[in-house]
Short mmCIF file of C-alpha atoms and ligand atoms in Angstrom, two decimals:
data_model
loop_
_atom_site.label_atom_id
_atom_site.label_comp_id
_atom_site.label_asym_id
_atom_site.label_seq_id
_atom_site.Cartn_x
_atom_site.Cartn_y
_atom_site.Cartn_z
CA UNK Y 1 14.50 4.85 17.63
CA UNK Y 2 14.78 7.42 14.85
CA UNK Y 3 12.43 10.40 14.86
CA UNK Y 4 11.49 13.18 12.48
CA UNK Y 5 11.71 16.81 13.60
CA UNK Y 6 9.52 19.25 11.69
CA UNK Y 7 9.25 23.01 12.05
CA UNK Y 8 5.89 23.92 10.58
CA UNK Y 9 4.94 26.88 8.44
CA UNK Y 10 6.84 26.47 5.17
CA UNK Y 11 4.89 26.63 1.92
CA UNK Y 12 5.73 23.63 -0.30
CA UNK Y 13 6.92 24.60 -3.79
CA UNK Y 14 8.72 22.79 -6.62
CA UNK Y 15 8.75 19.39 -8.34
CA UNK Y 16 9.43 15.85 -7.21
CA UNK Y 17 9.23 12.41 -8.77
CA UNK Y 18 6.76 9.80 -7.63
CA UNK Y 19 8.29 6.48 -6.58
CA UNK Y 20 7.22 3.02 -7.68
CA UNK Y 21 4.17 1.64 -5.94
CA UNK Y 22 4.72 -0.47 -2.81
CA UNK Y 23 1.37 -2.19 -3.13
CA UNK Y 24 2.05 -3.05 -6.78
CA UNK Y 25 5.63 -4.18 -6.18
CA UNK Y 26 4.90 -6.57 -3.30
CA UNK Y 27 2.48 -8.91 -5.13
CA UNK Y 28 4.54 -8.73 -8.32
CA UNK Y 29 7.70 -9.74 -6.43
CA UNK Y 30 5.77 -12.61 -4.84
CA UNK Y 31 4.47 -13.62 -8.28
CA UNK Y 32 8.01 -13.86 -9.66
CA UNK Y 33 8.36 -17.24 -7.91
CA UNK Y 34 5.73 -18.64 -10.27
CA UNK Y 35 8.40 -18.68 -13.00
CA UNK Y 36 11.74 -20.48 -12.88
CA UNK Y 37 13.26 -17.93 -15.26
CA UNK Y 38 14.87 -14.60 -14.37
CA UNK Y 39 12.60 -11.57 -13.87
CA UNK Y 40 14.17 -8.10 -13.86
CA UNK Y 41 12.54 -5.20 -12.00
CA UNK Y 42 12.82 -1.49 -12.74
CA UNK Y 43 11.46 1.38 -10.59
CA UNK Y 44 11.22 -0.69 -7.42
CA UNK Y 45 10.81 1.73 -4.51
CA UNK Y 46 13.55 1.73 -1.87
CA UNK Y 47 11.39 0.82 1.12
CA UNK Y 48 11.57 -1.36 4.21
CA UNK Y 49 8.64 -3.50 2.99
CA UNK Y 50 10.49 -4.27 -0.25
CA UNK Y 51 13.59 -5.23 1.74
CA UNK Y 52 11.40 -7.48 3.89
CA UNK Y 53 9.94 -9.15 0.77
CA UNK Y 54 13.48 -9.72 -0.56
CA UNK Y 55 14.47 -11.18 2.81
CA UNK Y 56 11.48 -13.52 2.61
CA UNK Y 57 12.22 -14.58 -0.97
CA UNK Y 58 15.91 -15.00 -0.08
CA UNK Y 59 15.01 -17.22 2.89
CA UNK Y 60 13.14 -19.45 0.44
CA UNK Y 61 16.24 -19.91 -1.74
CA UNK Y 62 15.47 -17.26 -4.38
CA UNK Y 63 18.56 -15.57 -5.89
CA UNK Y 64 18.33 -11.77 -5.96
CA UNK Y 65 20.91 -9.71 -7.84
CA UNK Y 66 21.26 -5.92 -8.06
CA UNK Y 67 22.97 -4.81 -11.30
CA UNK Y 68 24.96 -1.63 -12.03
CA UNK Y 69 21.85 0.20 -13.32
CA UNK Y 70 20.08 -0.43 -9.97
CA UNK Y 71 17.73 -3.02 -11.42
CA UNK Y 72 16.95 -6.10 -9.34
CA UNK Y 73 16.78 -9.56 -10.89
CA UNK Y 74 14.97 -12.41 -9.20
CA UNK Y 75 15.69 -16.04 -10.07
CA UNK Y 76 13.66 -18.65 -8.22
CA UNK Y 77 14.99 -21.74 -10.00
CA UNK Y 78 16.69 -22.80 -6.74
CA UNK Y 79 13.71 -22.16 -4.45
CA UNK Y 80 13.78 -24.96 -1.88
CA UNK Y 81 12.03 -23.67 1.26
CA UNK Y 82 8.29 -23.06 1.35
CA UNK Y 83 8.02 -21.24 4.64
CA UNK Y 84 7.38 -17.62 5.64
CA UNK Y 85 8.65 -17.30 9.20
CA UNK Y 86 6.74 -15.44 11.89
CA UNK Y 87 9.62 -12.94 12.34
CA UNK Y 88 9.05 -11.70 8.78
CA UNK Y 89 5.26 -11.92 8.69
CA UNK Y 90 4.89 -9.93 11.90
CA UNK Y 91 6.84 -7.03 10.38
CA UNK Y 92 4.95 -7.19 7.08
CA UNK Y 93 1.48 -8.70 6.75
CA UNK Y 94 1.83 -8.67 2.96
CA UNK Y 95 4.13 -11.72 3.39
CA UNK Y 96 0.84 -13.64 3.01
CA UNK Y 97 1.21 -12.86 -0.71
CA UNK Y 98 3.62 -15.77 -1.20
CA UNK Y 99 0.90 -18.26 -0.18
CA UNK Y 100 -0.93 -18.39 -3.52
CA UNK Y 101 2.25 -18.54 -5.60
CA UNK Y 102 3.88 -21.27 -3.46
CA UNK Y 103 0.76 -23.42 -3.56
CA UNK Y 104 0.26 -22.82 -7.27
CA UNK Y 105 3.76 -23.79 -8.30
CA UNK Y 106 5.07 -26.10 -5.55
CA UNK Y 107 1.87 -27.45 -3.98
CA UNK Y 108 2.97 -26.54 -0.48
CA UNK Y 109 3.35 -23.53 1.79
CA UNK Y 110 3.81 -22.83 5.48
CA UNK Y 111 3.07 -19.21 6.29
CA UNK Y 112 2.88 -17.66 9.75
CA UNK Y 113 -0.67 -16.51 10.32
CA UNK Y 114 -0.64 -12.69 10.41
CA UNK Y 115 -2.04 -11.43 13.70
CA UNK Y 116 -4.11 -8.29 14.21
CA UNK Y 117 -2.46 -4.93 13.64
CA UNK Y 118 -2.92 -1.31 14.64
CA UNK Y 119 -5.74 -0.79 12.14
CA UNK Y 120 -7.83 -3.86 12.91
CA UNK Y 121 -8.01 -7.65 13.18
CA UNK Y 122 -7.32 -8.16 9.45
CA UNK Y 123 -8.19 -11.85 9.02
CA UNK Y 124 -7.23 -13.87 5.92
CA UNK Y 125 -10.28 -16.18 5.91
CA UNK Y 126 -11.32 -15.14 2.37
CA UNK Y 127 -7.88 -16.17 1.03
CA UNK Y 128 -8.03 -19.56 2.74
CA UNK Y 129 -11.64 -20.44 1.84
CA UNK Y 130 -10.97 -19.61 -1.80
CA UNK Y 131 -7.77 -21.69 -1.90
CA UNK Y 132 -9.69 -24.62 -0.40
CA UNK Y 133 -12.21 -24.28 -3.23
CA UNK Y 134 -9.29 -24.82 -5.60
CA UNK Y 135 -8.44 -28.07 -3.83
CA UNK Y 136 -5.91 -26.93 -1.22
CA UNK Y 137 -5.87 -28.69 2.15
CA UNK Y 138 -5.27 -26.10 4.83
CA UNK Y 139 -4.57 -26.55 8.53
CA UNK Y 140 -3.60 -24.11 11.23
CA UNK Y 141 -0.72 -25.49 13.25
CA UNK Y 142 1.32 -23.66 15.89
CA UNK Y 143 0.38 -20.24 14.55
CA UNK Y 144 1.14 -21.24 10.96
CA UNK Y 145 -1.07 -21.78 7.91
CA UNK Y 146 0.03 -25.14 6.54
CA UNK Y 147 -1.30 -25.61 3.02
CA UNK Y 148 -0.90 -28.48 0.57
CA UNK Y 149 -2.29 -29.41 -2.82
CA UNK Y 150 -1.16 -32.05 -5.34
CA UNK Y 151 -2.28 -29.69 -8.10
CA UNK Y 152 -4.71 -26.80 -7.72
CA UNK Y 153 -7.80 -26.96 -9.92
CA UNK Y 154 -9.71 -24.06 -11.43
CA UNK Y 155 -12.83 -23.07 -9.49
CA UNK Y 156 -15.69 -20.59 -9.51
CA UNK Y 157 -15.01 -18.44 -6.44
CA UNK Y 158 -17.06 -15.63 -4.95
CA UNK Y 159 -15.16 -13.70 -2.28
CA UNK Y 160 -17.13 -13.10 0.93
CA UNK Y 161 -15.84 -9.50 0.93
CA UNK Y 162 -13.60 -7.41 -1.29
CA UNK Y 163 -9.98 -8.15 -0.46
CA UNK Y 164 -6.98 -6.76 -2.34
CA UNK Y 165 -4.26 -9.21 -1.29
CA UNK Y 166 -6.86 -12.01 -1.29
CA UNK Y 167 -7.65 -11.31 -4.95
CA UNK Y 168 -3.92 -11.14 -5.72
CA UNK Y 169 -3.21 -14.42 -3.90
CA UNK Y 170 -5.94 -16.21 -5.82
CA UNK Y 171 -4.77 -14.83 -9.18
CA UNK Y 172 -1.32 -16.23 -8.39
CA UNK Y 173 -2.75 -19.57 -7.28
CA UNK Y 174 -4.85 -19.89 -10.46
CA UNK Y 175 -2.21 -18.99 -13.04
CA UNK Y 176 -0.63 -22.48 -13.13
CA UNK Y 177 -3.73 -24.41 -11.96
CA UNK Y 178 -5.59 -27.00 -14.02
CA UNK Y 179 -8.42 -25.38 -15.96
CA UNK Y 180 -10.29 -22.13 -15.54
CA UNK Y 181 -10.81 -20.04 -12.41
CA UNK Y 182 -13.37 -17.28 -12.05
CA UNK Y 183 -12.96 -14.78 -9.20
CA UNK Y 184 -16.17 -12.89 -8.40
CA UNK Y 185 -16.45 -9.88 -6.10
CA UNK Y 186 -12.74 -9.38 -6.90
CA UNK Y 187 -10.86 -6.24 -5.83
CA UNK Y 188 -10.59 -3.67 -8.67
CA UNK Y 189 -7.57 -1.75 -7.35
CA UNK Y 190 -5.02 -0.60 -9.98
CA UNK Y 191 -2.42 -2.76 -8.21
CA UNK Y 192 -4.48 -5.88 -9.03
CA UNK Y 193 -4.38 -4.79 -12.68
CA UNK Y 194 -0.61 -4.27 -12.42
CA UNK Y 195 -0.18 -7.83 -11.15
CA UNK Y 196 -2.35 -9.25 -13.94
CA UNK Y 197 -0.50 -7.20 -16.59
CA UNK Y 198 2.85 -8.45 -15.30
CA UNK Y 199 1.74 -12.10 -15.21
CA UNK Y 200 0.21 -11.83 -18.70
CA UNK Y 201 3.51 -10.37 -19.94
CA UNK Y 202 5.29 -13.58 -18.88
CA UNK Y 203 2.72 -15.95 -20.34
CA UNK Y 204 -0.29 -16.09 -17.99
CA UNK Y 205 -3.88 -15.88 -19.27
CA UNK Y 206 -5.81 -13.45 -17.07
CA UNK Y 207 -8.83 -11.44 -18.23
CA UNK Y 208 -11.03 -8.93 -16.48
CA UNK Y 209 -8.55 -7.47 -13.96
CA UNK Y 210 -9.88 -4.05 -12.95
CA UNK Y 211 -13.45 -5.40 -12.91
CA UNK Y 212 -15.07 -7.42 -10.14
CA UNK Y 213 -14.94 -10.61 -12.23
CA UNK Y 214 -11.51 -11.96 -13.13
CA UNK Y 215 -11.10 -15.07 -15.32
CA UNK Y 216 -7.87 -17.02 -15.32
CA UNK Y 217 -7.01 -19.94 -17.59
CA UNK Y 218 -4.21 -22.06 -16.17
CA UNK Y 219 -1.04 -22.43 -18.27
CA UNK Y 220 1.75 -25.02 -18.00
CA UNK Y 221 4.59 -22.59 -17.25
CA UNK Y 222 5.63 -18.95 -17.26
CA UNK Y 223 8.56 -17.26 -19.00
CA UNK Y 224 11.11 -14.78 -17.73
CA UNK Y 225 10.82 -11.06 -18.45
CA UNK Y 226 11.07 -7.45 -17.33
CA UNK Y 227 8.74 -5.48 -15.13
CA UNK Y 228 8.51 -1.72 -14.62
CA UNK Y 229 6.74 -0.96 -11.34
CA UNK Y 230 4.07 1.74 -11.88
CA UNK Y 231 3.79 4.88 -9.76
CA UNK Y 232 2.50 4.93 -6.19
CA UNK Y 233 -0.88 6.67 -6.13
CA UNK Y 234 -0.91 6.86 -2.32
CA UNK Y 235 2.54 8.43 -2.14
CA UNK Y 236 1.49 11.00 -4.76
CA UNK Y 237 -1.78 11.66 -2.92
CA UNK Y 238 0.10 12.25 0.32
CA UNK Y 239 2.35 14.94 -1.24
CA UNK Y 240 -0.69 16.57 -2.86
CA UNK Y 241 -2.31 16.66 0.59
CA UNK Y 242 0.85 18.28 1.99
CA UNK Y 243 0.71 20.97 -0.71
CA UNK Y 244 -2.97 21.61 0.04
CA UNK Y 245 -2.27 22.00 3.74
CA UNK Y 246 0.70 24.36 3.30
CA UNK Y 247 -1.06 26.41 0.58
CA UNK Y 248 1.67 25.28 -1.73
CA UNK Y 249 2.28 24.86 -5.42
CA UNK Y 250 3.96 21.60 -6.46
CA UNK Y 251 4.26 19.22 -9.40
CA UNK Y 252 4.62 15.49 -9.05
CA UNK Y 253 6.26 13.87 -12.06
CA UNK Y 254 6.33 10.21 -13.13
CA UNK Y 255 2.80 9.61 -11.93
CA UNK Y 256 -0.33 8.39 -13.73
CA UNK Y 257 -3.15 10.84 -12.83
CA UNK Y 258 -5.83 8.34 -13.90
CA UNK Y 259 -4.97 6.26 -10.84
CA UNK Y 260 -5.57 9.25 -8.58
CA UNK Y 261 -8.97 10.42 -9.81
CA UNK Y 262 -10.83 9.63 -6.58
CA UNK Y 263 -8.22 11.63 -4.62
CA UNK Y 264 -7.95 14.53 -7.08
CA UNK Y 265 -11.73 15.06 -7.14
CA UNK Y 266 -11.76 15.49 -3.34
CA UNK Y 267 -8.78 17.87 -3.43
CA UNK Y 268 -10.60 19.97 -6.04
CA UNK Y 269 -13.60 20.15 -3.69
CA UNK Y 270 -11.19 21.37 -0.99
CA UNK Y 271 -10.39 24.30 -3.30
CA UNK Y 272 -7.15 23.15 -4.91
CA UNK Y 273 -6.42 24.01 -8.52
CA UNK Y 274 -5.17 20.81 -10.18
CA UNK Y 275 -3.71 20.29 -13.62
CA UNK Y 276 -2.62 16.98 -15.10
CA UNK Y 277 -0.64 15.68 -18.05
CA UNK Y 278 -0.23 12.02 -19.01
CA UNK Y 279 2.49 11.64 -16.42
CA UNK Y 280 2.30 14.50 -13.94
CA UNK Y 281 -0.02 16.24 -11.52
CA UNK Y 282 0.35 19.90 -10.51
CA UNK Y 283 -1.50 21.41 -7.61
CA UNK Y 284 -1.84 24.98 -6.40
CA UNK Y 285 -3.74 25.99 -3.28
CA UNK Y 286 -4.42 29.67 -2.67
CA UNK Y 287 -7.56 29.70 -0.54
CA UNK Y 288 -8.75 28.43 2.83
CA UNK Y 289 -9.62 24.74 2.75
CA UNK Y 290 -13.24 23.71 2.14
CA UNK Y 291 -14.21 20.71 4.29
CA UNK Y 292 -15.05 17.50 2.39
CA UNK Y 293 -16.95 14.47 3.64
CA UNK Y 294 -15.16 11.21 2.94
CA UNK Y 295 -16.40 7.61 2.83
CA UNK Y 296 -13.62 5.08 2.36
CA UNK Y 297 -14.50 2.20 0.02
CA UNK Y 298 -12.70 -0.38 -2.10
CA UNK Y 299 -11.57 0.99 -5.50
CA UNK Y 300 -12.95 2.93 -7.35
CA UNK Y 301 -14.14 4.44 -4.05
CA UNK Y 302 -11.99 6.70 -1.89
CA UNK Y 303 -8.92 4.77 -0.62
CA UNK Y 304 -8.64 3.98 3.09
CA UNK Y 305 -4.89 4.56 2.66
CA UNK Y 306 -5.64 8.31 2.16
CA UNK Y 307 -8.11 8.60 5.05
CA UNK Y 308 -5.62 9.76 7.69
CA UNK Y 309 -4.20 12.43 5.36
CA UNK Y 310 -7.69 13.82 4.68
CA UNK Y 311 -8.41 13.82 8.41
CA UNK Y 312 -5.68 16.47 8.75
CA UNK Y 313 -6.95 18.41 5.74
CA UNK Y 314 -10.45 18.54 7.22
CA UNK Y 315 -9.11 19.36 10.67
CA UNK Y 316 -7.61 22.55 9.21
CA UNK Y 317 -10.57 23.42 6.99
CA UNK Y 318 -13.03 26.26 7.46
CA UNK Y 319 -16.00 24.09 8.47
CA UNK Y 320 -17.25 20.74 9.68
CA UNK Y 321 -17.03 17.35 8.00
CA UNK Y 322 -17.49 13.64 8.61
CA UNK Y 323 -15.03 10.94 7.63
CA UNK Y 324 -16.44 7.41 7.55
CA UNK Y 325 -13.99 4.53 7.58
CA UNK Y 326 -15.72 1.55 5.97
CA UNK Y 327 -12.72 -0.69 5.19
CA UNK Y 328 -10.89 -1.17 8.50
CA UNK Y 329 -12.57 -1.13 11.90
CA UNK Y 330 -9.86 0.60 13.89
CA UNK Y 331 -8.19 3.07 11.60
CA UNK Y 332 -8.49 6.25 13.66
CA UNK Y 333 -5.43 5.76 15.88
CA UNK Y 334 -3.95 8.99 14.52
CA UNK Y 335 -6.88 11.06 15.79
CA UNK Y 336 -5.80 11.15 19.44
CA UNK Y 337 -2.38 12.44 18.39
CA UNK Y 338 -3.99 15.09 16.16
CA UNK Y 339 -6.19 16.19 19.08
CA UNK Y 340 -3.01 16.68 21.13
CA UNK Y 341 -1.87 19.13 18.44
CA UNK Y 342 -5.10 21.11 18.76
CA UNK Y 343 -7.41 19.45 16.21
CA UNK Y 344 -11.10 19.22 17.06
CA UNK Y 345 -12.15 15.66 16.18
CA UNK Y 346 -14.40 13.17 17.91
CA UNK Y 347 -14.85 9.53 17.00
CA UNK Y 348 -18.13 7.66 17.13
CA UNK Y 349 -17.89 4.14 15.75
CA UNK Y 350 -16.67 4.31 12.19
CA UNK Y 351 -17.21 8.08 11.92
CA UNK Y 352 -14.83 10.91 12.71
CA UNK Y 353 -16.67 14.21 13.27
CA UNK Y 354 -14.30 17.04 12.50
CA UNK Y 355 -14.64 20.73 13.21
CA UNK Y 356 -11.95 22.70 11.40
CA UNK Y 357 -9.63 24.94 13.42
CA UNK Y 358 -7.55 27.91 12.22
CA UNK Y 359 -4.24 26.71 13.61
CA UNK Y 360 -2.62 23.80 15.43
CA UNK Y 361 0.58 23.62 17.47
CA UNK Y 362 3.55 21.30 17.20
CA UNK Y 363 3.90 18.47 19.73
CA UNK Y 364 5.69 15.19 20.35
CA UNK Y 365 3.55 12.56 18.66
CA UNK Y 366 3.75 8.83 18.06
CA UNK Y 367 3.16 7.04 14.74
CA UNK Y 368 1.02 3.91 15.03
CA UNK Y 369 0.90 2.69 11.45
CA UNK Y 370 2.12 3.65 8.00
CA UNK Y 371 -0.55 6.11 6.91
CA UNK Y 372 -1.02 7.45 10.45
CA UNK Y 373 2.67 8.43 10.38
CA UNK Y 374 2.13 10.27 7.11
CA UNK Y 375 -0.76 12.22 8.59
CA UNK Y 376 1.28 13.27 11.63
CA UNK Y 377 4.01 14.57 9.33
CA UNK Y 378 1.40 16.53 7.37
CA UNK Y 379 0.08 17.99 10.62
CA UNK Y 380 3.64 18.93 11.62
CA UNK Y 381 4.18 20.74 8.31
CA UNK Y 382 1.36 23.16 9.00
CA UNK Y 383 1.56 23.36 12.81
CA UNK Y 384 3.05 26.30 14.67
CA UNK Y 385 6.48 25.41 16.09
CA UNK Y 386 8.19 22.06 16.42
CA UNK Y 387 6.71 18.60 15.95
CA UNK Y 388 8.61 15.42 16.76
CA UNK Y 389 7.20 12.28 15.15
CA UNK Y 390 8.35 9.15 16.98
CA UNK Y 391 8.35 5.51 15.74
CA UNK Y 392 8.98 6.49 12.15
CA UNK Y 393 9.95 2.95 11.18
CA UNK Y 394 6.32 2.79 10.08
CA UNK Y 395 6.90 5.57 7.53
CA UNK Y 396 10.03 3.89 6.16
CA UNK Y 397 7.89 0.86 5.28
CA UNK Y 398 5.98 2.82 2.66
CA UNK Y 399 7.48 6.24 1.81
CA UNK Y 400 10.79 6.47 -0.02
CA UNK Y 401 13.10 9.19 1.44
CA UNK Y 402 10.12 11.21 2.69
CA UNK Y 403 12.18 13.82 4.53
CA UNK Y 404 14.42 14.32 1.48
CA UNK Y 405 11.47 14.83 -0.86
CA UNK Y 406 9.74 17.20 1.56
CA UNK Y 407 12.97 19.16 2.20
CA UNK Y 408 13.42 19.49 -1.54
CA UNK Y 409 9.98 21.11 -1.67
CA UNK Y 410 11.01 23.57 1.06
CA UNK Y 411 9.81 21.87 4.23
CA UNK Y 412 11.86 22.19 7.40
CA UNK Y 413 12.18 18.51 8.32
CA UNK Y 414 15.13 16.44 9.54
CA UNK Y 415 15.65 12.89 10.69
CA UNK Y 416 17.02 12.68 14.22
CA UNK Y 417 19.33 9.73 14.84
CA UNK Y 418 18.52 7.12 17.48
C1 LIG O 501 -4.42 -3.94 1.00
C2 LIG O 501 -3.31 -2.93 0.98
C3 LIG O 501 -3.53 -1.88 2.06
C4 LIG O 501 -4.91 -1.26 1.94
C5 LIG O 501 -5.98 -2.34 1.86
C6 LIG O 501 -7.36 -1.78 1.57
C7 LIG O 501 -1.43 -4.16 0.13
C8 LIG O 501 -0.11 -4.80 0.40
N1 LIG O 501 -2.05 -3.62 1.17
O1 LIG O 501 -4.37 -4.60 2.27
O2 LIG O 501 -2.53 -0.86 1.91
O3 LIG O 501 -5.17 -0.45 3.07
O4 LIG O 501 -5.67 -3.29 0.83
O5 LIG O 501 -7.34 -1.05 0.39
O6 LIG O 501 -1.87 -4.10 -1.01
N2 LIG O 501 -10.80 -9.04 5.21
C9 LIG O 501 -11.42 -10.12 5.81
N3 LIG O 501 -11.01 -11.37 5.47
C10 LIG O 501 -10.01 -11.60 4.56
C11 LIG O 501 -9.37 -10.50 3.97
C12 LIG O 501 -9.80 -9.21 4.31
O7 LIG O 501 -12.34 -9.96 6.62
O8 LIG O 501 -9.68 -12.75 4.30
C13 LIG O 501 -11.21 -7.66 5.56
C14 LIG O 501 -10.11 -6.86 6.23
O9 LIG O 501 -10.06 -7.10 7.62
C15 LIG O 501 -10.50 -5.45 5.88
C16 LIG O 501 -11.12 -5.59 4.48
O10 LIG O 501 -11.46 -6.96 4.35
O11 LIG O 501 -11.50 -5.00 6.78
C17 LIG O 501 -10.18 -5.20 3.34
O12 LIG O 501 -8.94 -5.83 3.54
P1 LIG O 501 -7.96 -6.21 2.32
O13 LIG O 501 -8.45 -5.61 1.05
O14 LIG O 501 -7.72 -7.68 2.35
O15 LIG O 501 -6.63 -5.47 2.76
P2 LIG O 501 -5.17 -5.97 2.47
O16 LIG O 501 -5.18 -6.73 1.19
O17 LIG O 501 -4.58 -6.61 3.68
#
């Protein structure tokens, strides 16, 4: 298995470009099967999860072409298989995103039921109940969700809890359904807005994305078109965290700072000096880190996908802090590894109590999930000596060329071959 070797202590300086957003790209790729015309994608991030989504679409009969300008085109006019196999779903839970689109356009889907994962049980009951309200018949058979519907009908749906991919699945299911659908208690994440914008650009009628009430009027068919994938706010936030920890001075280009406001406000409280333009964020950190309490919440609250990174920031701050994880029940797997590097953190239920320390030391550590891997790399960047991060296939799911971007900023980081 590949590993990352990091020698800590370098101050990050310079500029990098933000990649396209994984969590925007995945639902938009899934949504492309709602149209039988060609959709062309620009700014897709080069990530394992995107490859897995292409593998899934390809296994369903979708034609995927990469042109000379590195743009992917997706043509689902020959789609003839309605199944997402367990082998794919177990490597990427977001495979569930094809459920709504398959049911909406083809009236059938067989999707392996995602199991639990390192950050919690992660059920999909809200997706399934809502699809049943639209007229889908759903059975669980041999570990698969088997769903059928002659034609989905619009419905007035209130989600039992805020779910990002659940909201996205139901938007996709409703776009070609008969009549109007209202989604209440919908997720407000920017990536939900990106999906709605894309679908509207090819002929859908979706209003209210970005609020907790989304209204969709079914249309007969969708057109083809182009889609530019917006910037990844979590990737950008992770590099800003790295700059804060190394007392660095970096600029991230090709990023929309409005998407990052809940992260930038916390970094400012930590003591970072942050400047933004329409499409860049610059950060300079010259002081010791102030601790900041964090409560993760659905958007516009603080994102759970930045919790692990802020655990490291607080662990190296000049005081005590509490991080409360409200979205996932088991998202502190990184803490034990951070403790092995010298951090002072104790977990009680959904709270991490953190007492900042002056310095930590490099160690061999193991990544358990995507954002946990990012946090271990951040810890390695500011630790004394050498850190080896194992199981980095998690990081390749969600960060494009992370060691290249960090090296470019002056970090001492290399990928060790298997
Ligand atoms: C998405 C993101 C992930 C992010 C998460 C929360 C993608 C591809 N992934 O994941 O990066 O960490 O949002 O911002 O966009 N829940 C249920 N029943 C359901 C659905 C969810 O109980 O049917 C619970 C989950 O277990 C979790 C909470 O609701 O505790 C939020 O989960 P959800 O928003 O669905 O996360 P994902 O969409 O899987």
